[in-house]
Coordinates of C-alpha atoms in Angstrom, one line a residue:
Chain A
X156 CA 36.6 15.4 -62.1
X157 CA 40.3 16.2 -62.2
X158 CA 40.1 16.8 -65.9
X159 CA 40.0 20.5 -66.6
X160 CA 38.7 20.0 -70.1
X161 CA 35.4 18.8 -68.7
X162 CA 34.7 22.4 -67.6
X163 CA 36.7 24.8 -69.7
X164 CA 38.7 24.7 -72.9
X165 CA 41.2 27.3 -74.0
X166 CA 41.7 28.3 -77.6
X167 CA 43.6 31.3 -78.7
X168 CA 42.2 33.0 -81.8
X169 CA 44.8 35.5 -83.1
X170 CA 44.9 38.4 -80.6
X171 CA 42.1 37.0 -78.5
X172 CA 42.2 34.3 -75.9
X173 CA 39.0 32.2 -76.1
X174 CA 37.6 30.4 -73.1
X175 CA 34.9 27.8 -73.8
X176 CA 32.9 26.9 -70.8
X177 CA 30.8 23.8 -70.6
X178 CA 28.9 21.6 -68.2
X179 CA 27.2 22.3 -65.0
X180 CA 28.7 25.3 -63.3
X181 CA 27.2 24.9 -59.9
X182 CA 28.3 24.8 -56.3
X183 CA 28.6 21.0 -56.0
X184 CA 31.3 21.2 -58.7
X185 CA 33.0 24.2 -57.2
X186 CA 36.1 22.3 -56.2
X187 CA 36.7 20.8 -59.7
X188 CA 35.9 24.2 -61.4
X189 CA 38.3 26.0 -59.1
X190 CA 41.0 23.5 -60.0
X191 CA 40.2 23.7 -63.7
X192 CA 40.4 27.5 -63.6
X193 CA 43.7 27.4 -61.6
X194 CA 45.1 25.0 -64.2
X195 CA 44.6 27.5 -67.0
X196 CA 47.8 29.2 -68.1
X197 CA 46.4 32.7 -68.5
X198 CA 48.6 35.7 -69.1
X199 CA 47.6 39.2 -68.2
X200 CA 47.1 41.5 -71.1
X201 CA 45.3 40.8 -74.3
X202 CA 41.6 40.4 -74.8
X203 CA 39.6 37.5 -73.6
X204 CA 36.4 36.0 -75.1
X205 CA 34.3 33.8 -72.8
X206 CA 32.0 31.5 -74.6
X207 CA 29.1 30.2 -72.5
X208 CA 27.2 28.3 -75.2
X209 CA 28.1 25.0 -73.6
X210 CA 27.0 26.0 -70.1
X211 CA 24.1 23.9 -68.8
X212 CA 23.7 25.7 -65.5
X213 CA 25.4 28.5 -63.7
X214 CA 25.1 29.8 -60.2
X215 CA 26.8 32.6 -58.3
X216 CA 29.4 30.4 -56.6
X217 CA 30.8 29.1 -59.9
X218 CA 30.3 32.5 -61.6
X219 CA 32.3 34.1 -58.8
X220 CA 35.2 31.6 -59.2
X221 CA 35.3 32.5 -63.0
X222 CA 35.0 36.2 -62.6
X223 CA 37.5 36.3 -59.7
X224 CA 40.1 34.2 -61.8
X225 CA 39.8 36.7 -64.6
X226 CA 39.9 39.7 -62.3
X227 CA 43.0 38.3 -60.6
X228 CA 45.0 38.5 -63.8
X229 CA 43.9 42.1 -64.3
X230 CA 40.9 41.7 -66.7
X231 CA 38.3 44.4 -66.7
X232 CA 35.0 44.5 -68.6
X233 CA 36.8 46.4 -71.4
X234 CA 39.1 43.4 -72.0
X235 CA 36.7 40.6 -71.6
X236 CA 33.7 39.9 -73.7
X237 CA 31.1 37.2 -73.2
X238 CA 29.2 35.5 -75.9
X239 CA 26.8 32.6 -76.3
X240 CA 25.5 32.9 -72.7
X241 CA 21.8 32.6 -71.9
X242 CA 20.5 36.1 -71.0
X243 CA 19.9 35.0 -67.4
X244 CA 23.5 33.7 -67.0
X245 CA 24.8 37.0 -68.5
X246 CA 22.7 38.9 -65.9
X247 CA 24.1 36.7 -63.2
X248 CA 27.7 37.3 -64.2
X249 CA 27.1 41.0 -64.4
X250 CA 25.7 41.0 -60.9
X251 CA 28.7 38.9 -59.6
X252 CA 31.2 41.3 -61.2
X253 CA 29.4 44.4 -59.8
X254 CA 29.2 43.0 -56.3
X255 CA 32.6 41.4 -55.9
X256 CA 34.3 44.7 -56.3
X257 CA 34.7 45.1 -52.5
X258 CA 35.3 41.6 -51.1
X259 CA 34.8 41.6 -47.4
X260 CA 37.4 39.8 -45.4
X261 CA 36.2 36.4 -44.3
X262 CA 38.4 36.3 -41.2
X263 CA 37.6 33.8 -38.5
X264 CA 37.1 34.7 -34.9
X265 CA 40.4 35.4 -33.1
X266 CA 42.2 32.7 -31.2
X267 CA 44.5 34.0 -28.5
X268 CA 47.8 32.5 -27.6
X269 CA 48.5 31.2 -24.0
X270 CA 50.2 34.4 -22.8
X271 CA 47.6 36.7 -24.4
X272 CA 44.8 34.5 -23.2
X273 CA 46.0 34.6 -19.6
X274 CA 46.7 38.4 -19.8
X275 CA 43.3 39.3 -21.2
X276 CA 41.5 37.0 -18.7
X277 CA 43.3 38.7 -15.9
X278 CA 42.4 42.2 -17.2
X279 CA 38.8 41.0 -17.6
X280 CA 38.7 39.7 -14.0
X281 CA 40.2 42.9 -12.6
X282 CA 37.6 44.9 -14.5
X283 CA 34.8 42.6 -13.3
X284 CA 35.8 42.9 -9.7
X285 CA 36.1 46.7 -9.9
X286 CA 32.6 46.9 -11.5
X287 CA 31.3 44.6 -8.8
X288 CA 32.6 47.1 -6.3
X289 CA 30.8 50.0 -8.1
X290 CA 27.6 47.8 -8.1
X291 CA 27.8 47.2 -4.4
X292 CA 28.0 50.9 -3.9
X293 CA 24.9 51.5 -6.1
X294 CA 23.0 48.8 -4.3
X295 CA 24.0 50.4 -0.9
X296 CA 22.8 53.8 -2.1
X297 CA 19.5 52.5 -3.3
X298 CA 19.0 50.6 0.0
X299 CA 19.6 53.9 1.9
X300 CA 17.0 55.5 -0.3
X301 CA 14.6 52.7 0.7
X302 CA 15.3 53.2 4.4
X303 CA 14.3 56.8 4.0
X304 CA 11.2 55.9 2.0
X305 CA 10.2 52.4 3.1
X306 CA 7.0 52.7 1.0
X307 CA 9.0 51.9 -2.1
X308 CA 10.1 48.5 -0.8
X309 CA 8.6 45.7 -2.9
X310 CA 7.2 43.3 -0.3
X311 CA 5.2 41.2 -2.7
X312 CA 8.2 40.6 -5.0
X313 CA 10.4 39.9 -2.0
X314 CA 8.0 37.3 -0.6
X315 CA 7.7 35.6 -4.0
X316 CA 11.5 35.4 -4.2
X317 CA 11.6 34.1 -0.6
X318 CA 9.3 31.3 -1.5
X319 CA 11.5 30.3 -4.5
X320 CA 14.8 30.5 -2.7
X321 CA 13.9 29.3 0.8
X322 CA 10.7 27.2 1.0
X323 CA 11.3 25.4 -2.3
X324 CA 15.0 24.7 -1.3
X325 CA 14.2 23.1 2.1
X326 CA 13.9 19.5 0.9
X327 CA 17.2 19.5 -1.0
X328 CA 19.1 21.3 1.7
X329 CA 17.7 18.9 4.4
X330 CA 18.6 15.9 2.3
X331 CA 22.2 16.9 1.5
X332 CA 23.0 17.9 5.1
X333 CA 21.4 14.7 6.4
X334 CA 23.6 12.6 4.1
X335 CA 26.7 14.6 5.0
X336 CA 25.8 14.0 8.7
X337 CA 25.6 10.3 7.9
X338 CA 28.9 10.2 6.1
X339 CA 30.7 12.2 8.7
X340 CA 29.3 10.0 11.5
X341 CA 30.6 6.9 9.7
X342 CA 34.1 8.4 9.2
X343 CA 34.4 9.7 12.7
X344 CA 32.8 6.6 14.2
X345 CA 35.3 4.3 12.5
X346 CA 38.1 6.2 14.3
X347 CA 36.4 6.8 17.6
X348 CA 35.3 3.2 18.0
X349 CA 39.0 2.0 18.2
X350 CA 39.4 4.1 21.4
X351 CA 36.0 3.3 22.7
X352 CA 35.2 7.0 22.4
X353 CA 32.0 6.6 20.4
X354 CA 30.2 9.4 22.2
X355 CA 32.7 11.9 20.8
X356 CA 31.1 11.4 17.4
X357 CA 28.2 13.5 18.7
X358 CA 30.7 16.3 19.5
X359 CA 32.3 16.2 16.1
X360 CA 29.0 16.1 14.2
X361 CA 27.4 18.9 16.2
X362 CA 30.4 21.3 16.0
X363 CA 31.3 20.6 12.4
X364 CA 27.7 20.8 11.1
X365 CA 26.6 23.9 13.0
X366 CA 29.8 25.9 12.7
X367 CA 31.1 25.1 9.2
X368 CA 29.3 22.5 7.1
X369 CA 25.7 23.5 7.2
X370 CA 26.5 27.1 6.2
X371 CA 28.8 26.1 3.4
X372 CA 26.5 23.4 2.0
X373 CA 23.4 25.5 2.2
X374 CA 25.3 28.4 0.5
X375 CA 26.7 26.2 -2.3
X376 CA 23.3 24.8 -2.9
X377 CA 21.7 28.2 -3.0
X378 CA 24.4 29.5 -5.3
X379 CA 23.7 26.7 -7.7
X380 CA 20.0 26.9 -7.4
X381 CA 19.0 30.5 -6.8
X382 CA 22.2 32.3 -8.0
X383 CA 22.0 30.7 -11.4
X384 CA 18.2 31.4 -11.5
X385 CA 18.7 35.1 -10.7
X386 CA 21.4 35.5 -13.4
X387 CA 19.3 33.7 -16.0
X388 CA 16.1 35.6 -15.2
X389 CA 17.7 39.0 -15.1
X390 CA 19.9 38.1 -18.1
X391 CA 16.9 37.1 -20.2
X392 CA 15.1 40.3 -19.2
X393 CA 18.1 42.2 -20.4
X394 CA 18.1 40.4 -23.7
X395 CA 14.4 41.2 -24.1
X396 CA 15.1 44.9 -23.2
X397 CA 12.8 44.6 -20.1
X398 CA 15.5 46.3 -18.0
X399 CA 15.4 49.3 -20.3
X400 CA 11.6 49.3 -20.1
X401 CA 11.9 49.3 -16.3
X402 CA 14.3 52.3 -16.4
X403 CA 12.2 54.3 -18.8
X404 CA 9.1 53.8 -16.6
X405 CA 11.0 55.8 -14.0
X406 CA 11.8 52.8 -11.8
X407 CA 15.2 51.7 -10.7
X408 CA 16.2 48.2 -11.8
X409 CA 18.1 47.8 -8.6
X410 CA 15.1 48.5 -6.5
X411 CA 12.8 46.4 -8.6
X412 CA 15.0 43.5 -9.3
X413 CA 18.1 43.4 -7.1
X414 CA 16.9 44.5 -3.6
X415 CA 14.0 42.1 -3.3
X416 CA 16.3 39.2 -4.3
X417 CA 19.0 40.4 -1.9
X418 CA 16.6 40.7 1.0
X419 CA 14.9 37.5 0.3
X420 CA 18.2 35.6 0.1
X421 CA 19.6 37.2 3.2
X422 CA 16.5 36.2 5.2
X423 CA 16.3 32.8 3.6
X424 CA 19.9 31.5 3.9
X425 CA 20.1 31.6 7.8
X426 CA 16.8 29.7 7.9
X427 CA 18.2 27.1 5.4
X428 CA 21.4 26.8 7.5
X429 CA 19.2 26.1 10.5
X430 CA 17.4 23.4 8.5
X431 CA 20.8 22.0 7.6
X432 CA 22.0 22.0 11.2
X433 CA 19.0 20.0 12.3
X434 CA 19.2 17.6 9.3
X435 CA 23.0 17.1 9.8
X436 CA 22.7 16.3 13.5
X437 CA 19.8 14.0 12.7
X438 CA 21.9 12.2 10.2
X439 CA 24.7 11.7 12.7
X440 CA 22.1 10.5 15.3
X441 CA 20.7 7.9 13.0
X442 CA 24.2 6.4 12.4
X443 CA 25.0 6.7 16.1
X444 CA 21.9 4.7 17.0
X445 CA 22.4 2.2 14.3
X446 CA 26.1 1.6 14.2
X447 CA 27.8 3.1 17.3
X448 CA 25.4 2.0 20.1
X449 CA 24.6 5.6 21.0
X450 CA 20.9 5.9 21.9
X451 CA 19.3 9.0 20.3
X452 CA 18.5 10.3 23.8
X453 CA 22.2 10.0 24.8
X454 CA 23.3 11.5 21.5
X455 CA 21.0 14.6 22.0
X456 CA 22.1 15.0 25.6
X457 CA 25.7 15.0 24.5
X458 CA 25.0 17.6 21.8
X459 CA 23.1 19.7 24.2
X460 CA 26.0 19.5 26.6
X461 CA 28.9 20.4 24.3
X462 CA 27.3 22.6 21.6
X463 CA 27.6 26.1 23.1
X464 CA 25.3 28.6 21.7
X465 CA 28.1 30.6 20.2
X466 CA 29.0 27.8 17.7
X467 CA 25.4 27.8 16.5
X468 CA 25.2 31.5 16.3
X469 CA 28.5 31.8 14.4
X470 CA 27.2 29.4 11.8
X471 CA 23.9 31.3 11.4
X472 CA 25.7 34.7 11.4
X473 CA 27.9 33.8 8.4
X474 CA 24.8 33.0 6.3
X475 CA 23.6 36.5 5.6
X476 CA 27.1 37.5 4.5
X477 CA 27.3 34.6 2.1
X478 CA 23.7 35.4 1.0
X479 CA 24.6 39.0 0.2
X480 CA 27.6 38.0 -1.9
X481 CA 25.6 35.4 -3.8
X482 CA 22.7 37.8 -4.5
X483 CA 24.9 40.7 -5.5
X484 CA 27.1 38.6 -7.8
X485 CA 24.1 36.8 -9.4
X486 CA 22.2 40.0 -10.1
X487 CA 25.2 41.8 -11.3
X488 CA 26.1 39.0 -13.7
X489 CA 22.5 39.0 -14.9
X490 CA 22.7 42.8 -15.6
X491 CA 26.0 42.3 -17.5
X492 CA 24.5 39.9 -20.0
X493 CA 25.0 41.1 -23.6
X494 CA 22.2 40.8 -26.2
X495 CA 22.7 37.2 -27.3
X496 CA 21.8 33.8 -26.2
X497 CA 25.3 32.5 -25.5
X498 CA 26.0 35.4 -23.1
X499 CA 23.2 34.2 -20.8
X500 CA 24.7 30.8 -20.5
X501 CA 28.2 32.1 -19.9
X502 CA 27.2 34.6 -17.2
X503 CA 25.1 31.9 -15.4
X504 CA 28.1 29.6 -15.3
X505 CA 30.3 32.4 -14.1
X506 CA 27.8 33.3 -11.4
X507 CA 27.8 29.8 -9.9
X508 CA 31.6 29.6 -10.0
X509 CA 32.1 33.1 -8.5
X510 CA 29.6 32.5 -5.8
X511 CA 31.0 29.1 -4.7
X512 CA 34.6 30.5 -4.7
X513 CA 33.5 33.6 -2.7
X514 CA 31.6 31.5 -0.1
X515 CA 34.7 29.4 0.5
X516 CA 37.1 32.4 0.6
X517 CA 34.8 34.2 3.1
X518 CA 34.4 31.1 5.2
X519 CA 38.2 30.8 5.5
X520 CA 38.4 34.5 6.4
X521 CA 35.8 34.0 9.1
X522 CA 37.6 30.9 10.4
X523 CA 40.8 32.8 10.9
X524 CA 39.1 35.9 12.3
X525 CA 37.1 33.9 14.9
X526 CA 40.1 32.0 15.9
X527 CA 42.0 35.3 16.6
X528 CA 39.0 36.7 18.4
X529 CA 39.0 33.6 20.6
X530 CA 35.5 32.5 19.6
Chain B
X23 CA 4.8 26.6 -66.4
X24 CA 7.3 24.8 -64.3
X25 CA 5.6 24.4 -60.9
X26 CA 7.9 24.9 -57.9
X27 CA 5.5 25.0 -55.0
X28 CA 1.9 23.9 -54.7
X29 CA -0.3 24.1 -51.7
X30 CA -3.4 22.0 -51.9
X31 CA -6.4 22.5 -49.6
X32 CA -4.3 22.9 -46.5
X33 CA -6.2 22.8 -43.2
X34 CA -4.6 23.8 -39.9
X35 CA -6.2 23.6 -36.5
X36 CA -4.7 24.3 -33.1
X37 CA -7.2 22.9 -30.7
X38 CA -10.5 24.4 -31.7
X39 CA -8.9 27.3 -33.4
X40 CA -9.0 27.0 -37.2
X41 CA -6.1 28.8 -38.8
X42 CA -6.3 27.6 -42.4
X43 CA -9.6 26.3 -43.8
X44 CA -8.6 24.9 -47.2
X45 CA -5.8 27.1 -48.6
X46 CA -4.7 26.3 -52.2
X47 CA -2.4 28.0 -54.6
X48 CA 0.6 27.2 -56.8
X49 CA 3.8 29.1 -57.6
X50 CA 5.8 28.8 -60.8
X51 CA 9.5 28.9 -61.3
X52 CA 11.0 32.4 -61.2
X53 CA 7.9 34.0 -59.7
X54 CA 8.2 36.5 -56.9
X55 CA 5.1 35.9 -54.8
X56 CA 4.0 37.9 -51.7
X57 CA 1.6 36.4 -49.1
X58 CA -0.3 39.1 -47.4
X59 CA -2.9 39.1 -44.6
X60 CA -3.6 40.7 -41.3
X61 CA -1.8 39.8 -38.0
X62 CA -3.0 36.4 -36.9
X63 CA -4.2 35.3 -40.3
X64 CA -1.8 32.4 -40.3
X65 CA 0.8 33.6 -42.8
X66 CA 3.8 32.6 -40.8
X67 CA 2.3 29.3 -39.9
X68 CA 1.7 28.6 -43.6
X69 CA 5.3 29.4 -44.3
X70 CA 6.5 27.0 -41.5
X71 CA 4.3 24.3 -43.0
X72 CA 5.9 24.8 -46.4
X73 CA 9.4 24.5 -45.1
X74 CA 8.7 21.5 -43.0
X75 CA 8.7 22.9 -39.5
X76 CA 5.0 22.7 -38.6
X77 CA 2.7 19.9 -39.7
X78 CA -0.6 21.0 -41.2
X79 CA -3.7 19.2 -40.0
X80 CA -4.7 18.2 -43.5
X81 CA -3.9 18.9 -47.2
X82 CA -0.9 18.5 -49.2
X83 CA 2.2 20.7 -49.8
X84 CA 4.6 20.0 -52.6
X85 CA 7.9 21.8 -52.9
X86 CA 10.3 21.2 -55.8
X87 CA 8.5 18.0 -56.7
X88 CA 8.7 16.6 -53.2
X89 CA 5.7 16.1 -50.9
X90 CA 6.9 17.9 -47.8
X91 CA 4.8 16.0 -45.3
X92 CA 5.0 12.5 -46.8
X93 CA 8.7 12.3 -47.4
X94 CA 11.3 10.7 -45.1
X95 CA 14.0 12.5 -43.2
X96 CA 16.5 11.9 -45.9
X97 CA 14.4 13.3 -48.7
X98 CA 13.4 16.2 -46.6
X99 CA 17.0 17.0 -45.8
X100 CA 18.0 16.8 -49.5
X101 CA 15.1 19.1 -50.2
X102 CA 16.2 21.6 -47.5
X103 CA 19.5 22.1 -49.4
X104 CA 17.5 23.4 -52.4
X105 CA 15.7 26.2 -50.6
X106 CA 16.8 29.0 -48.3
X107 CA 14.8 30.7 -45.6
X108 CA 15.3 34.2 -44.2
X109 CA 13.8 34.3 -40.7
X110 CA 12.1 37.3 -39.3
X111 CA 14.8 38.4 -37.0
X112 CA 17.6 36.9 -39.0
X113 CA 18.1 33.9 -36.6
X114 CA 21.9 34.3 -36.8
X115 CA 23.9 32.1 -34.6
X116 CA 25.0 34.4 -31.8
X117 CA 28.1 32.5 -30.9
X118 CA 29.6 32.7 -34.4
X119 CA 30.9 35.7 -36.3
X120 CA 29.1 37.0 -39.4
X121 CA 31.6 35.2 -41.7
X122 CA 31.2 32.0 -39.8
X123 CA 27.5 32.2 -39.9
X124 CA 27.6 32.4 -43.7
X125 CA 30.2 29.6 -43.8
X126 CA 28.0 27.2 -41.8
X127 CA 25.9 25.9 -44.8
X128 CA 29.1 25.4 -46.8
X129 CA 30.9 23.6 -44.0
X130 CA 28.0 21.4 -43.1
X131 CA 26.7 20.5 -46.6
X132 CA 29.6 20.6 -48.9
X133 CA 33.1 19.1 -48.8
X134 CA 34.8 22.2 -50.1
X135 CA 38.1 23.2 -48.5
X136 CA 38.4 26.4 -46.5
X137 CA 40.4 28.1 -49.2
X138 CA 37.4 28.0 -51.5
X139 CA 34.8 28.6 -48.8
X140 CA 36.5 31.7 -47.4
X141 CA 36.4 33.7 -50.7
X142 CA 32.9 32.4 -51.4
X143 CA 31.7 33.6 -48.0
X144 CA 33.3 37.0 -48.7
X145 CA 31.6 37.2 -52.0
X146 CA 28.2 36.2 -50.5
X147 CA 28.5 39.1 -48.0
X148 CA 29.4 41.5 -50.8
X149 CA 26.5 40.2 -52.9
X150 CA 24.0 41.3 -50.2
X151 CA 25.8 44.6 -49.9
X152 CA 27.7 44.3 -46.7
X153 CA 30.9 46.3 -46.1
X154 CA 34.2 44.4 -45.9
X155 CA 34.7 44.8 -42.2
X156 CA 31.4 43.2 -41.4
X157 CA 32.8 39.6 -41.6
X158 CA 34.6 39.7 -38.3
X159 CA 31.8 41.2 -36.3
X160 CA 29.5 39.2 -34.1
X161 CA 25.7 39.4 -34.8
X162 CA 25.1 41.3 -31.6
X163 CA 27.2 44.2 -33.0
X164 CA 25.1 44.6 -36.1
X165 CA 22.1 46.8 -36.8
X166 CA 18.7 45.2 -37.8
X167 CA 19.2 45.9 -41.5
X168 CA 22.7 44.3 -41.5
X169 CA 21.5 41.3 -39.6
X170 CA 18.9 40.7 -42.3
X171 CA 21.5 41.0 -45.0
X172 CA 23.7 38.5 -43.3
X173 CA 20.8 36.2 -42.9
X174 CA 20.1 36.6 -46.6
X175 CA 23.7 35.8 -47.4
X176 CA 23.4 32.6 -45.3
X177 CA 20.1 31.7 -47.0
X178 CA 21.7 32.2 -50.4
X179 CA 24.8 30.2 -49.6
X180 CA 23.9 26.9 -51.1
X181 CA 22.5 28.5 -54.3
X182 CA 18.9 27.8 -53.5
X183 CA 16.2 27.5 -56.2
X184 CA 13.5 28.9 -53.9
X185 CA 13.9 31.6 -51.2
X186 CA 11.4 32.0 -48.4
X187 CA 11.4 35.4 -46.7
X188 CA 9.4 36.0 -43.5
X189 CA 8.7 39.7 -42.9
X190 CA 12.0 40.7 -44.5
X191 CA 11.5 44.5 -44.0
X192 CA 10.0 44.4 -40.5
X193 CA 12.1 46.4 -38.0
X194 CA 13.9 48.3 -40.8
X195 CA 13.6 52.0 -41.3
X196 CA 11.8 53.1 -44.5
X197 CA 15.1 53.9 -46.3
X198 CA 16.7 50.6 -45.2
X199 CA 13.5 48.7 -46.2
X200 CA 13.5 50.2 -49.7
X201 CA 17.2 49.3 -50.1
X202 CA 16.4 45.8 -49.1
X203 CA 13.5 45.7 -51.6
X204 CA 15.9 46.7 -54.4
X205 CA 18.4 44.0 -53.3
X206 CA 15.7 41.3 -53.3
X207 CA 14.4 42.4 -56.7
X208 CA 18.0 42.5 -58.2
X209 CA 18.6 39.0 -56.8
X210 CA 15.3 37.7 -58.2
X211 CA 16.0 39.1 -61.6
X212 CA 19.6 38.2 -61.9
X213 CA 19.6 34.8 -60.2
X214 CA 16.3 33.7 -61.5
X215 CA 15.2 32.8 -58.0
X216 CA 11.7 31.9 -57.0
X217 CA 10.8 34.0 -54.0
X218 CA 8.0 33.5 -51.6
X219 CA 7.7 36.6 -49.3
X220 CA 5.4 36.8 -46.3
X221 CA 4.9 40.5 -45.6
X222 CA 2.9 43.3 -44.1
X223 CA 4.7 45.9 -46.0
X224 CA 2.6 47.4 -48.9
X225 CA 5.6 49.2 -50.4
X226 CA 7.5 46.0 -50.6
X227 CA 4.5 44.3 -52.1
X228 CA 4.2 47.0 -54.8
X229 CA 7.9 47.3 -55.6
X230 CA 9.1 43.7 -55.4
X231 CA 6.3 41.2 -56.0
X232 CA 4.9 40.0 -59.3
X233 CA 1.9 38.4 -57.7
X234 CA 0.1 38.7 -54.4
X235 CA -1.9 36.1 -52.4
X236 CA -4.1 37.5 -49.7
X237 CA -5.1 35.3 -46.7
X238 CA -8.0 36.1 -44.5
X239 CA -10.1 34.1 -42.1
X240 CA -8.3 30.9 -43.1
X241 CA -8.9 31.2 -46.8
X242 CA -7.3 32.8 -49.9
X243 CA -9.4 35.8 -50.6
X244 CA -7.4 37.1 -53.6
X245 CA -4.7 35.7 -55.8
X246 CA -3.2 37.4 -58.9
X247 CA -1.0 40.1 -60.2
X248 CA -0.5 42.8 -57.6
X249 CA -2.4 45.4 -59.7
X250 CA -5.4 43.0 -59.8
X251 CA -5.3 42.2 -56.1
X252 CA -5.1 45.9 -55.4
X253 CA -8.3 46.5 -57.2
X254 CA -10.1 43.6 -55.7
X255 CA -13.4 44.3 -54.0
X256 CA -12.8 43.2 -50.5
X257 CA -13.1 45.4 -47.4
X258 CA -9.9 44.2 -45.8
X259 CA -7.8 44.5 -49.0
X260 CA -9.3 48.0 -49.6
X261 CA -8.2 49.1 -46.1
X262 CA -4.9 47.4 -46.5
X263 CA -4.0 49.3 -49.7
X264 CA -5.7 52.5 -48.5
X265 CA -3.5 52.5 -45.4
X266 CA -0.6 53.5 -47.5
X267 CA -2.4 56.7 -48.6

């Protein structure tokens, strides 16, 4: 294959440079043909005669390589003549010459360096946060409009969303919280047993689950389940131009899509947190009865004694705030989807990450604030 | 005549719904054939059966001397390198740029180095009439007509012998559609391609195709040169051609 004479032979005939092509000039041989053409010692100037009598087959890829090589040394149709080609090969070469006049750049997608990458990611993040802000404002305005005209509220859609985000999530939320209750009881129990302070496990479980863990766990699960679903649903609607259809029907996408999801999630999450509270305490109770010699009756009495209502309320009160963040971020990311398949996946991933980070940041803010308020 | 494609008494049923009830025809090398028929007449399904995506209930489809539904995976993949398909909406890979889309067949099916592939990709884009700056764009940034051209460049990448086009002018404005017709005709004439076009578009049929095959109620109701099919005595065909006024 490395032998150039297999494809092309050069014979100078007086003033003219003769190029005799032969063999199968097709894409599978493009590498060899390219090498053969590059190996020719062609000088610009003078007339060229290309003889195609020996060509068995010719396609546009090989034709392009030939025409480009000749064009690169400054040949024009006036200085090159073709002979011996089959008519269809001649037509093909004519088309190749005509079309290659403006070669588009075949540049690959840009790869940013580290500094550029960090910089552009920071700018994107800042823009995203600012646009989230504007979106929160838009949702607030639309909500006010709803308060003034409650007839416009979409109860049916809200109830359907509530079923998907709350009822369907109960088993998984209960299971995860129960297991965390079990794990926590083991860890606390192992320490408490050394001091004969087994009963304090009930204190730890009840406080930790109700105040912190159940809200966080329920929120993280809801962010992964419903947040991702919201973004994917709304994003796919965006790709299919359904959002535009909603707008042109004189409806507000925020009222039709965002507010029902927001309301459903804000109602659902406190309920899920309550389910988590019960499941977590139950998990601790099972381990208490089984490993730590605390009878369920005693465990519950203890929980009843130490768990002041404020701890329980604080846990529940955080939930609607988390829910609002999750719903707003998820819907916003759905509406930001561009018109391609990859964008739906990217935005869904981004939703889950943003939601989980925000839930934890907010929880830390709450912890500090409540501490200072003496709660 | 060198036979490139033959469809022999193909039957397709989805449940109780009969889509094709014994469809037969053959296509010779270098022919530009248009398959016409109303919506729901099974044109697109037949196309998918020819390119090995949907299995017909019965019958035989032979493409480039290979029985599509009785060959192994290896033969079918070898066959797939010899034909190109232009899907209805282009089916460009949205995560790649235009140039990368056209480079995919080269990178996956040949061992050519990038310094040969890049100019070839540029040439393919120019061949279908795209401007130089199109290569770096992502498919989402293109108009419908440009997407079809990119898809055509990708379909032409491996120098196919047969090109299947599914509704190539749907979604294009009349001017864009006629330009696309001209491009298809030029490629057919200059490259000696065999083309099989599924279309609704009467203008495309008249300006591009040598031959028309009309499908209705699961059967071929007319098959011949466009002028003959145009004069055929069938109520659906009369309405079809009359609709153009």
